[in-house]
Short mmCIF file of C-alpha atoms in Angstrom, two decimals:
data_model
loop_
_atom_site.label_atom_id
_atom_site.label_comp_id
_atom_site.label_asym_id
_atom_site.label_seq_id
_atom_site.Cartn_x
_atom_site.Cartn_y
_atom_site.Cartn_z
CA MET A 451 90.34 144.70 248.92
CA SER A 452 91.29 148.14 249.91
CA GLU A 453 93.66 150.05 247.65
CA SER A 454 97.25 150.07 248.91
CA LYS A 455 99.52 153.15 248.74
CA HIS A 456 103.13 153.56 248.04
CA ALA A 457 105.21 155.75 250.36
CA THR A 458 104.71 158.60 247.90
CA GLY A 459 101.03 158.41 248.31
CA SER A 460 100.26 157.28 244.80
CA THR A 461 97.71 154.52 244.34
CA ALA A 462 99.17 151.04 243.82
CA VAL A 463 97.95 148.45 241.40
CA THR A 464 95.54 146.17 243.23
CA GLY A 465 94.61 142.57 242.59
CA GLU A 466 91.24 143.67 241.23
CA ASP A 467 93.07 145.89 238.76
CA GLU A 468 95.06 143.06 237.15
CA VAL A 469 93.09 139.88 237.64
CA VAL A 470 91.32 140.21 234.28
CA ASP A 471 94.50 140.70 232.36
CA LEU A 472 96.09 137.79 234.17
CA CYS A 473 93.17 135.52 233.24
CA ARG A 474 93.29 136.68 229.60
CA ASP A 475 97.08 136.05 229.43
CA LEU A 476 96.70 132.56 230.80
CA ILE A 477 93.87 131.70 228.44
CA ARG A 478 95.97 132.77 225.47
CA ILE A 479 98.56 130.19 226.38
CA ASP A 480 97.20 127.05 224.83
CA THR A 481 97.61 124.41 227.36
CA SER A 482 95.31 121.82 225.76
CA ASN A 483 95.69 118.40 227.26
CA TYR A 484 95.03 115.59 224.79
CA GLY A 485 95.69 112.83 227.38
CA ASP A 486 99.09 111.72 226.12
CA HIS A 487 102.72 112.98 226.63
CA SER A 488 102.07 116.28 224.85
CA GLY A 489 101.58 119.54 226.73
CA PRO A 490 104.19 122.10 225.81
CA GLY A 491 101.81 124.84 226.69
CA GLU A 492 102.06 123.80 230.39
CA ARG A 493 105.73 124.71 230.36
CA LYS A 494 104.96 128.08 228.94
CA ALA A 495 102.13 128.69 231.46
CA ALA A 496 104.52 127.75 234.36
CA GLU A 497 107.19 130.14 233.04
CA TYR A 498 104.58 132.87 232.82
CA ILE A 499 103.49 132.37 236.45
CA ALA A 500 107.07 132.18 237.64
CA GLU A 501 107.74 135.59 236.01
CA LYS A 502 104.66 137.13 237.60
CA LEU A 503 105.70 135.80 240.96
CA ALA A 504 109.33 136.83 240.58
CA GLU A 505 108.20 140.38 239.82
CA VAL A 506 106.96 140.67 243.41
CA GLY A 507 109.73 138.76 245.08
CA VAL A 508 108.35 135.32 245.26
CA GLU A 509 110.78 132.58 244.36
CA SER A 510 109.28 129.50 242.71
CA GLU A 511 110.56 126.26 241.14
CA ILE A 512 109.30 124.49 237.95
CA PHE A 513 109.24 120.68 237.98
CA GLU A 514 108.94 118.76 234.64
CA SER A 515 107.62 115.17 234.96
CA HIS A 516 108.12 114.83 231.15
CA PRO A 517 109.35 117.26 228.58
CA GLY A 518 106.86 120.04 228.47
CA ARG A 519 104.65 118.69 231.34
CA ALA A 520 105.55 121.35 233.83
CA SER A 521 104.12 122.29 237.31
CA LEU A 522 105.24 125.24 239.58
CA VAL A 523 105.47 125.33 243.30
CA ALA A 524 106.24 128.21 245.56
CA ARG A 525 106.14 128.77 249.37
CA ILE A 526 105.29 132.08 250.98
CA GLU A 527 106.27 132.56 254.57
CA GLY A 528 103.46 133.41 256.98
CA GLU A 529 103.49 135.54 260.17
CA ASP A 530 103.32 132.47 262.33
CA ARG A 531 105.42 129.68 260.95
CA SER A 532 104.55 127.37 263.80
CA ARG A 533 101.06 127.01 262.37
CA PRO A 534 100.27 124.37 259.74
CA GLY A 535 100.46 125.65 256.21
CA LEU A 536 97.74 126.10 253.67
CA LEU A 537 97.92 124.78 250.04
CA ILE A 538 96.31 126.75 247.18
CA HIS A 539 96.34 124.67 244.01
CA GLY A 540 95.19 125.11 240.57
CA HIS A 541 95.86 123.45 237.29
CA THR A 542 97.01 125.14 234.06
CA ASP A 543 95.98 122.55 231.54
CA VAL A 544 92.63 122.66 229.71
CA VAL A 545 90.62 120.24 227.66
CA PRO A 546 90.85 120.91 223.88
CA ALA A 547 88.55 123.28 222.00
CA ASN A 548 87.33 123.51 218.43
CA ALA A 549 87.40 127.18 217.49
CA ALA A 550 84.72 126.65 214.73
CA ASP A 551 82.25 125.85 217.59
CA TRP A 552 82.79 129.04 219.51
CA THR A 553 81.33 132.50 219.42
CA HIS A 554 84.83 133.89 220.22
CA ASP A 555 88.08 132.10 219.61
CA PRO A 556 88.76 129.88 222.68
CA PHE A 557 92.35 131.00 223.04
CA SER A 558 91.78 134.71 222.49
CA GLY A 559 90.79 135.70 226.07
CA GLU A 560 88.35 138.14 224.54
CA ILE A 561 86.17 140.38 226.73
CA ALA A 562 82.49 140.51 225.57
CA ASP A 563 79.15 140.84 227.30
CA GLY A 564 80.90 141.49 230.61
CA CYS A 565 82.77 138.23 230.56
CA VAL A 566 86.23 136.86 229.68
CA TRP A 567 85.80 134.17 227.11
CA GLY A 568 88.07 131.25 226.43
CA ARG A 569 89.01 127.70 227.22
CA GLY A 570 89.90 127.60 230.94
CA ALA A 571 87.91 130.69 231.90
CA VAL A 572 86.25 128.68 234.63
CA ASP A 573 88.33 125.47 234.50
CA MET A 574 90.39 126.81 236.00
CA LYS A 575 92.48 129.74 234.84
CA ASP A 576 90.07 132.03 236.62
CA MET A 577 91.22 130.66 239.96
CA ASP A 578 94.86 130.67 238.82
CA ALA A 579 94.50 134.40 237.96
CA MET A 580 92.68 135.22 241.20
CA THR A 581 95.36 133.48 243.24
CA LEU A 582 98.10 135.32 241.33
CA ALA A 583 96.36 138.69 241.65
CA VAL A 584 95.90 138.30 245.46
CA ILE A 585 99.48 137.13 246.10
CA ARG A 586 101.06 139.88 243.83
CA GLU A 587 99.08 142.62 245.66
CA ARG A 588 99.83 141.24 249.10
CA MET A 589 103.51 141.06 248.36
CA ARG A 590 103.66 144.55 246.83
CA SER A 591 102.00 145.93 249.98
CA GLY A 592 104.10 143.76 252.38
CA ARG A 593 101.20 141.92 253.87
CA LYS A 594 102.26 138.43 254.95
CA PRO A 595 99.59 135.70 255.36
CA PRO A 596 98.89 134.53 258.82
CA ARG A 597 100.51 131.19 258.04
CA ASP A 598 102.72 129.63 255.39
CA ILE A 599 100.97 129.43 251.98
CA VAL A 600 102.17 126.87 249.36
CA LEU A 601 101.15 127.66 245.79
CA ALA A 602 100.96 124.81 243.22
CA PHE A 603 100.07 125.47 239.60
CA LEU A 604 99.80 122.08 238.12
CA ALA A 605 100.04 120.17 234.86
CA ASP A 606 97.85 117.38 233.66
CA GLU A 607 94.71 117.58 235.93
CA GLU A 608 92.46 117.13 232.96
CA ALA A 609 93.80 113.68 232.34
CA GLY A 610 94.07 112.51 235.93
CA GLY A 611 97.05 114.47 237.21
CA THR A 612 99.59 111.75 236.50
CA TRP A 613 102.15 114.20 235.08
CA GLY A 614 101.21 116.90 237.65
CA ALA A 615 99.98 116.60 241.12
CA ARG A 616 100.58 112.82 241.24
CA HIS A 617 104.16 113.26 240.15
CA LEU A 618 104.87 115.90 242.84
CA VAL A 619 103.20 113.90 245.63
CA ASP A 620 105.14 110.81 244.73
CA THR A 621 108.54 112.42 244.05
CA ARG A 622 108.61 115.70 246.12
CA PRO A 623 106.31 115.36 249.16
CA ASP A 624 108.69 117.66 251.05
CA LEU A 625 107.24 120.60 249.02
CA PHE A 626 104.08 120.23 251.09
CA GLU A 627 105.67 119.63 254.50
CA GLY A 628 103.58 121.07 257.30
CA VAL A 629 100.48 121.61 255.07
CA THR A 630 97.34 120.33 256.57
CA GLU A 631 94.59 122.12 254.56
CA ALA A 632 94.03 122.95 250.88
CA ILE A 633 91.65 124.89 248.62
CA GLY A 634 91.30 124.41 244.89
CA GLU A 635 88.44 123.79 242.39
CA VAL A 636 85.35 123.39 242.11
CA GLY A 637 83.50 125.41 244.74
CA GLY A 638 82.67 128.78 246.26
CA PHE A 639 80.48 129.70 243.23
CA SER A 640 77.10 131.32 243.85
CA PHE A 641 73.53 130.15 243.30
CA THR A 642 70.97 132.95 243.67
CA VAL A 643 67.85 131.76 245.50
CA ASN A 644 66.06 135.06 245.72
CA ASP A 645 66.71 138.70 246.54
CA ASP A 646 67.57 137.85 250.09
CA LEU A 647 69.65 134.75 249.70
CA ARG A 648 72.63 133.66 247.63
CA LEU A 649 74.13 130.26 248.31
CA TYR A 650 77.82 129.51 247.79
CA LEU A 651 78.55 125.83 247.22
CA VAL A 652 81.79 124.67 248.85
CA GLU A 653 83.06 121.29 247.67
CA THR A 654 83.77 118.89 250.61
CA ALA A 655 83.47 115.68 248.64
CA GLU A 656 84.26 114.17 245.21
CA LYS A 657 83.13 111.03 243.55
CA GLY A 658 85.72 108.50 242.82
CA MET A 659 86.78 107.76 239.26
CA HIS A 660 87.49 104.67 237.19
CA TRP A 661 88.09 105.12 233.45
CA MET A 662 87.72 101.60 232.23
CA ARG A 663 88.75 99.82 229.00
CA LEU A 664 86.40 96.95 228.25
CA THR A 665 87.28 94.24 225.71
CA VAL A 666 85.48 91.33 224.20
CA ASP A 667 87.24 88.57 222.21
CA GLY A 668 85.27 86.82 219.44
CA THR A 669 85.82 84.82 216.24
CA ALA A 670 87.29 86.70 213.31
CA GLY A 671 85.90 86.03 209.86
CA HIS A 672 84.53 87.23 206.68
CA GLY A 673 81.76 89.85 206.80
CA SER A 674 79.55 87.91 204.44
CA MET A 675 79.47 84.89 206.73
CA THR A 676 77.09 84.17 209.57
CA ASN A 677 78.95 84.62 212.83
CA THR A 678 77.37 83.95 216.21
CA ASP A 679 80.52 84.90 218.01
CA ASN A 680 80.92 88.55 216.86
CA ALA A 681 82.91 90.63 219.34
CA ILE A 682 81.34 93.88 218.28
CA THR A 683 77.77 92.52 218.79
CA GLU A 684 78.62 91.16 222.28
CA LEU A 685 80.40 94.35 223.35
CA CYS A 686 77.70 96.67 222.07
CA GLU A 687 75.01 94.84 223.84
CA ALA A 688 77.02 94.99 227.04
CA VAL A 689 77.88 98.52 226.72
CA ALA A 690 74.23 99.45 225.96
CA ARG A 691 73.16 97.64 229.23
CA LEU A 692 75.68 99.51 231.19
CA GLY A 693 74.94 102.91 229.65
CA ARG A 694 71.14 102.61 230.21
CA HIS A 695 71.45 101.17 233.76
CA GLN A 696 69.42 103.05 236.45
CA TRP A 697 71.72 103.33 239.41
CA PRO A 698 70.05 103.46 242.89
CA VAL A 699 70.10 106.72 244.84
CA ARG A 700 72.69 106.73 247.67
CA VAL A 701 72.55 109.73 250.02
CA THR A 702 76.09 110.27 251.38
CA PRO A 703 76.90 112.39 254.46
CA THR A 704 77.85 115.34 252.27
CA VAL A 705 74.58 115.25 250.21
CA ARG A 706 72.59 114.78 253.49
CA SER A 707 74.40 117.85 254.89
CA PHE A 708 73.72 119.82 251.65
CA LEU A 709 69.97 118.94 251.85
CA ASP A 710 69.80 119.82 255.51
CA GLU A 711 71.56 123.20 254.92
CA LEU A 712 69.44 123.92 251.80
CA SER A 713 66.18 123.01 253.56
CA ASP A 714 67.04 125.44 256.34
CA ALA A 715 68.00 128.12 253.95
CA LEU A 716 64.86 127.80 251.87
CA GLY A 717 62.54 127.11 254.71
CA VAL A 718 61.09 124.16 252.93
CA GLU A 719 61.43 120.40 253.47
CA LEU A 720 63.57 118.53 250.93
CA ASP A 721 62.86 114.82 251.01
CA ALA A 722 66.00 112.64 250.49
CA ASP A 723 63.71 109.75 249.78
CA ASP A 724 62.17 111.53 246.79
CA MET A 725 65.13 112.97 244.94
CA ASP A 726 63.16 113.67 241.68
CA GLU A 727 60.87 116.11 243.58
CA THR A 728 63.87 117.59 245.47
CA LEU A 729 65.88 118.17 242.35
CA ALA A 730 62.89 119.91 240.67
CA LYS A 731 63.31 122.59 243.37
CA LEU A 732 66.97 123.33 242.82
CA GLY A 733 66.74 125.15 239.47
CA GLY A 734 70.12 125.78 237.78
CA ILE A 735 72.22 123.56 240.07
CA ALA A 736 69.96 120.47 239.72
CA LYS A 737 72.23 119.00 237.03
CA MET A 738 75.32 119.29 239.31
CA ILE A 739 73.57 117.95 242.46
CA GLY A 740 71.77 115.20 240.54
CA ALA A 741 75.09 113.67 239.38
CA THR A 742 76.13 113.19 243.12
CA LEU A 743 73.23 110.99 244.04
CA ARG A 744 74.23 107.87 242.22
CA ASN A 745 77.15 105.92 240.91
CA SER A 746 77.45 106.24 237.15
CA ALA A 747 79.11 104.56 234.11
CA ALA A 748 79.00 106.54 230.93
CA PRO A 749 80.27 104.86 227.69
CA THR A 750 82.41 107.33 225.82
CA MET A 751 84.57 105.52 223.16
CA LEU A 752 84.29 102.50 220.91
CA ASP A 753 87.00 100.77 218.80
CA ALA A 754 86.79 97.75 216.65
CA GLY A 755 87.69 96.54 213.17
CA TYR A 756 89.84 97.68 210.34
CA LYS A 757 87.89 96.84 207.25
CA VAL A 758 84.19 96.71 206.47
CA ASN A 759 84.13 93.12 205.12
CA VAL A 760 86.26 91.72 208.11
CA ILE A 761 84.61 90.67 211.41
CA PRO A 762 87.30 91.59 213.91
CA GLY A 763 88.47 89.22 216.63
CA GLN A 764 88.35 91.87 219.34
CA ALA A 765 86.29 94.92 220.14
CA SER A 766 86.95 97.55 222.95
CA ALA A 767 85.21 100.38 224.59
CA HIS A 768 86.00 103.03 227.15
CA VAL A 769 83.74 103.89 230.04
CA ASP A 770 83.95 106.86 232.41
CA GLY A 771 82.92 105.33 235.73
CA ARG A 772 82.24 107.46 238.87
CA PHE A 773 81.40 106.08 242.30
CA LEU A 774 80.23 107.81 245.53
CA PRO A 775 82.38 107.86 248.68
CA GLY A 776 81.91 104.52 250.49
CA TYR A 777 80.34 102.78 247.46
CA GLU A 778 83.37 101.75 245.33
CA ASP A 779 82.88 98.02 245.96
CA GLU A 780 79.24 98.20 245.16
CA PHE A 781 80.01 100.01 241.99
CA HIS A 782 82.47 97.51 240.64
CA ALA A 783 80.32 94.54 241.58
CA GLU A 784 77.31 95.99 239.78
CA VAL A 785 79.50 96.86 236.68
CA ASP A 786 80.64 93.32 236.45
CA ARG A 787 77.16 91.94 236.86
CA ILE A 788 75.79 94.19 234.09
CA LEU A 789 78.62 93.42 231.63
CA GLY A 790 78.61 89.70 232.01
CA PRO A 791 81.31 87.10 231.79
CA ARG A 792 82.37 87.82 228.24
CA VAL A 793 83.58 91.35 228.85
CA THR A 794 86.99 91.95 230.42
CA ARG A 795 87.84 95.09 232.36
CA ASP A 796 91.55 95.85 231.58
CA ALA A 797 93.06 97.15 234.81
CA SER A 798 96.43 97.74 233.10
CA ARG A 799 95.02 100.31 230.59
CA SER A 800 92.59 102.19 232.97
CA HIS A 801 92.88 105.25 235.35
CA ARG A 802 91.47 104.99 238.81
CA ASP A 803 91.15 107.57 241.65
CA LYS A 804 89.64 107.31 245.03
CA ALA A 805 86.51 109.15 246.25
CA LEU A 806 87.01 111.90 248.89
CA GLU A 807 84.78 113.25 251.64
CA THR A 808 85.37 115.65 254.59
CA THR A 809 83.09 117.44 257.01
CA PHE A 810 81.84 120.97 256.61
CA ASP A 811 83.33 122.52 259.84
CA GLY A 812 86.50 123.92 261.37
CA LYS A 813 88.29 127.24 261.19
CA LEU A 814 88.93 127.10 257.46
CA VAL A 815 85.13 126.79 256.77
CA GLU A 816 84.49 129.76 259.12
CA ALA A 817 87.04 131.81 257.16
CA MET A 818 85.22 131.01 253.95
CA GLN A 819 81.81 132.00 255.40
CA LEU A 820 83.16 135.26 256.87
CA ALA A 821 85.04 136.31 253.66
CA LEU A 822 81.93 135.58 251.54
CA ARG A 823 79.57 137.43 253.87
CA ALA A 824 81.85 140.45 254.07
CA GLU A 825 81.58 140.88 250.29
CA ASP A 826 78.08 139.65 249.82
CA PRO A 827 75.71 140.30 252.78
CA ILE A 828 73.18 137.62 251.52
CA ALA A 829 75.80 134.96 251.17
CA ARG A 830 75.54 131.61 252.77
CA ALA A 831 78.05 128.88 252.31
CA ILE A 832 76.79 125.20 252.09
CA PRO A 833 78.69 122.00 251.37
CA TYR A 834 78.23 119.89 248.21
CA MET A 835 79.82 116.98 246.36
CA LEU A 836 81.54 117.25 243.05
CA SER A 837 80.57 114.62 240.53
CA GLY A 838 83.95 114.87 238.81
CA GLY A 839 87.50 114.74 240.24
CA THR A 840 90.33 117.16 240.99
CA ASP A 841 93.89 117.18 242.07
CA ALA A 842 92.63 117.12 245.69
CA LYS A 843 92.65 113.35 245.41
CA HIS A 844 96.42 113.31 245.16
CA PHE A 845 97.09 115.81 247.88
CA ALA A 846 94.75 113.85 250.30
CA ASP A 847 97.36 111.13 250.21
CA LEU A 848 99.61 113.43 252.15
CA GLY A 849 96.97 113.87 254.87
CA ILE A 850 95.87 117.25 253.56
CA ARG A 851 92.17 118.09 254.12
CA CYS A 852 90.96 119.41 250.85
CA PHE A 853 88.06 121.74 249.89
CA GLY A 854 86.84 123.29 246.58
CA PHE A 855 86.86 127.07 247.13
CA ALA A 856 87.40 129.22 244.09
CA PRO A 857 84.95 132.02 244.91
CA LEU A 858 82.81 133.54 242.14
CA GLN A 859 79.66 135.61 242.36
CA LEU A 860 77.67 134.65 239.23
CA PRO A 861 74.67 136.19 237.47
CA PRO A 862 71.58 133.94 238.00
CA GLU A 863 71.09 133.33 234.31
CA LEU A 864 74.61 131.94 233.70
CA ASP A 865 74.77 128.17 233.15
CA PHE A 866 77.84 127.62 235.31
CA ALA A 867 77.80 123.81 235.10
CA GLY A 868 77.57 124.03 231.33
CA MET A 869 80.86 126.09 231.25
CA PHE A 870 83.00 123.17 232.30
CA HIS A 871 84.42 121.56 229.17
CA GLY A 872 81.63 123.25 227.12
CA VAL A 873 81.52 125.52 224.22
CA ASP A 874 81.64 129.30 224.85
CA GLU A 875 83.24 128.93 228.26
CA ARG A 876 83.39 132.35 230.00
CA VAL A 877 83.61 133.97 233.37
CA PRO A 878 82.10 137.34 234.41
CA VAL A 879 84.70 140.16 234.92
CA ASP A 880 82.85 141.21 238.07
CA GLY A 881 83.06 137.63 239.33
CA LEU A 882 86.77 137.60 239.00
CA LYS A 883 87.10 140.84 240.98
CA PHE A 884 84.73 139.49 243.59
CA GLY A 885 86.82 136.39 243.88
CA VAL A 886 89.93 138.46 244.45
CA ARG A 887 88.30 140.35 247.20
CA VAL A 888 87.00 137.14 248.90
CA LEU A 889 90.26 135.28 248.57
CA ASP A 890 92.23 138.15 250.10
CA ARG A 891 89.80 138.31 253.17
CA PHE A 892 89.86 134.44 253.36
CA LEU A 893 93.69 134.42 253.65
CA ASP A 894 93.51 136.89 256.58
CA ALA A 895 90.90 134.89 258.38
CA SER A 896 92.32 131.44 257.75
#
């Protein structure tokens, strides 16, 4: 992004100048989401963003779905209002963090080793800050985007978006009228192949999600008595079967496109029928890609009993289930087969979101590629599937075509996948500034 000038000729503050401070400020607002009705930090974050937008003349509105669970939406008029609009969305909530586990306090926004450290540094207050920085610089310099831009800074993404994106889509779809495309997390980050090639993975698909509560009813009794109808025993055996199950590889259109693009970029054949060998060639992104090849069901919580000498009459478990686009029915049928007839899946106490998939083409994709190459001559954008889920699932219900594009140029040694919900989450300062430049160019080209 070139420096803008005031009429007096003095140098104006650019997006690159302030993106780091914006990111640090947002990290310092504790927006931990514990999966319940709490979330007062989200209101504080929304008010901070509203203030930063108001400083440059952008009006916004804050929506509370529950006290403290606040999201913010703003619309910026484009040069050609007859064109469909673009949504840029990011969430302000973060998963909790235990400060004792971290090198630097997770809510300090400290700068060390060339990075901004803290919970949300990559998930996703970095993109929130980059978006704010770009919009503020453009508004100060009077540069309208080519078309309308809708900004959405959302609550509750880390718990499925019920109090954030889902609430807005259900109650205020008019806020997104005329919007046909969107960008958000998780995509646009770099993977360095060699000195002549850096790949940028753009998300075009997401696995579906089903957080399941499993229950088994048994016969309650005294712990000293033999009991062949122990709910805990039955549940643990079923959960162990599910957790150890080897799901078959399913190559979706997005994964096929990813392999084709990667094969061409690397000049080597990547065999979709031998994914173990293929993953071995992917280095640091193998973990992220490997999770998009299969359905999965990971047991995460167990609950049973209230006293050591009492056999409870019921035991329960929670499972994080993820299914590939086009394979939801297969996933549920297989889960039920593995669990057996004694285990009940409680639909009333589970969270479920669909899988998404779009193609890697069109003017918006071309704008991403052009913006990346303008800032990184060895850049090549390729599609990939995210193993997790984002607020894109909710906006897709409005007919919006969604992509994950939060551009970051990363050092090859950084374990980017490990930053998400991990200890010592951090984002490179240079990466933030790179993202500001790319996003600014992207808006002009989109």
